[in-house]
Tab-separated table of C-alpha atoms in Angstrom:
chain	number	residue	atom	x	y	z
A	1	MET	CA	-72.632	-3.055	-30.551
A	2	THR	CA	-74.156	-6.301	-31.773
A	3	VAL	CA	-72.370	-9.062	-33.655
A	4	GLY	CA	-74.281	-8.007	-36.767
A	5	ASP	CA	-73.078	-4.427	-36.358
A	6	GLN	CA	-69.498	-5.625	-35.909
A	7	LEU	CA	-69.674	-7.822	-39.005
A	8	HIS	CA	-71.040	-4.971	-41.116
A	9	GLN	CA	-68.431	-2.578	-39.724
A	10	THR	CA	-65.681	-5.045	-40.620
A	11	LEU	CA	-67.072	-5.403	-44.145
A	12	THR	CA	-67.072	-1.633	-44.545
A	13	SER	CA	-63.471	-1.462	-43.327
A	14	LEU	CA	-62.405	-4.160	-45.781
A	15	GLU	CA	-64.100	-2.335	-48.655
A	16	GLY	CA	-62.266	0.843	-47.621
A	17	ALA	CA	-58.935	-0.980	-47.498
A	18	LYS	CA	-59.553	-2.434	-50.965
A	19	THR	CA	-60.368	1.020	-52.333
A	20	ASN	CA	-57.215	2.486	-50.782
A	21	LEU	CA	-55.051	-0.244	-52.296
A	22	GLU	CA	-56.586	0.390	-55.716
A	23	LYS	CA	-55.898	4.121	-55.328
A	24	PHE	CA	-52.285	3.380	-54.376
A	25	ALA	CA	-51.934	1.279	-57.532
A	26	LEU	CA	-53.228	4.138	-59.652
A	27	SER	CA	-51.037	6.728	-57.968
A	28	THR	CA	-47.685	5.101	-58.683
A	29	ASN	CA	-45.716	4.651	-61.883
A	30	ASP	CA	-43.788	1.702	-60.440
A	31	LYS	CA	-45.171	-1.346	-62.266
A	32	GLN	CA	-44.040	-3.730	-59.541
A	33	ALA	CA	-45.775	-1.638	-56.864
A	34	GLN	CA	-48.930	-1.434	-59.007
A	35	LYS	CA	-48.968	-5.205	-59.305
A	36	MET	CA	-48.452	-5.624	-55.561
A	37	TYR	CA	-51.252	-3.177	-54.687
A	38	ASN	CA	-53.651	-4.761	-57.169
A	39	GLN	CA	-52.895	-8.259	-55.872
A	40	ALA	CA	-53.420	-7.088	-52.298
A	41	ALA	CA	-56.723	-5.458	-53.316
A	42	GLN	CA	-57.863	-8.749	-54.847
A	43	GLN	CA	-56.919	-10.628	-51.679
A	44	VAL	CA	-58.883	-8.161	-49.549
A	45	LYS	CA	-61.820	-8.529	-51.956
A	46	GLY	CA	-61.668	-12.299	-51.448
A	47	VAL	CA	-61.709	-11.894	-47.679
A	48	ALA	CA	-64.633	-9.461	-47.936
A	49	ASN	CA	-66.546	-11.912	-50.130
A	50	GLN	CA	-65.993	-14.706	-47.611
A	51	LEU	CA	-67.113	-12.473	-44.772
A	52	GLN	CA	-70.177	-11.381	-46.755
A	53	GLY	CA	-71.113	-15.029	-47.056
A	54	ARG	CA	-70.836	-15.390	-43.298
A	55	VAL	CA	-72.911	-12.227	-42.757
A	56	ASN	CA	-75.616	-13.599	-45.045
A	57	TYR	CA	-75.620	-16.898	-43.148
A	58	VAL	CA	-75.735	-15.235	-39.725
A	59	GLU	CA	-78.556	-12.919	-40.793
A	60	GLN	CA	-80.529	-15.846	-42.184
A	61	GLU	CA	-80.033	-17.944	-39.049
A	62	GLU	CA	-80.490	-15.102	-36.569
A	63	PRO	CA	-82.728	-12.336	-37.978
A	64	ALA	CA	-81.903	-10.064	-35.024
A	65	TYR	CA	-78.401	-9.655	-36.521
A	66	ASN	CA	-79.832	-8.372	-39.791
A	67	LYS	CA	-79.160	-4.629	-39.847
A	68	ARG	CA	-82.030	-4.077	-42.286
A	69	THR	CA	-84.655	-5.937	-40.269
A	70	GLY	CA	-83.096	-5.825	-36.805
A	71	ALA	CA	-84.654	-2.466	-35.953
A	72	THR	CA	-88.015	-3.651	-37.248
A	73	ASN	CA	-87.803	-6.835	-35.177
A	74	LYS	CA	-86.932	-4.844	-32.053
A	75	ALA	CA	-89.901	-2.534	-32.623
A	76	GLN	CA	-92.222	-5.489	-33.173
A	77	ASN	CA	-90.989	-7.192	-30.003
A	78	LYS	CA	-91.486	-3.988	-28.030
A	79	ASN	CA	-95.040	-3.600	-29.366
A	80	GLN	CA	-95.860	-7.180	-28.372
A	81	GLN	CA	-94.898	-6.560	-24.740
């Protein structure tokens, strides 16, 4: 698994965690728990946004890490050999 794959997998996991926290907030009647879950979801969103910025930077600096173009680059390199 490449660094790019790992970064994208981590982003997906963070998005899943955020969604779960939001679901927990909706599933309880406890206002304090709702507030806690929503705050935690916002914190996870902030972490995901920071990581997305890093992913964008890494993909710009090292196109091989770009999941969208990585396969294309590999195919082009193979064809050049």
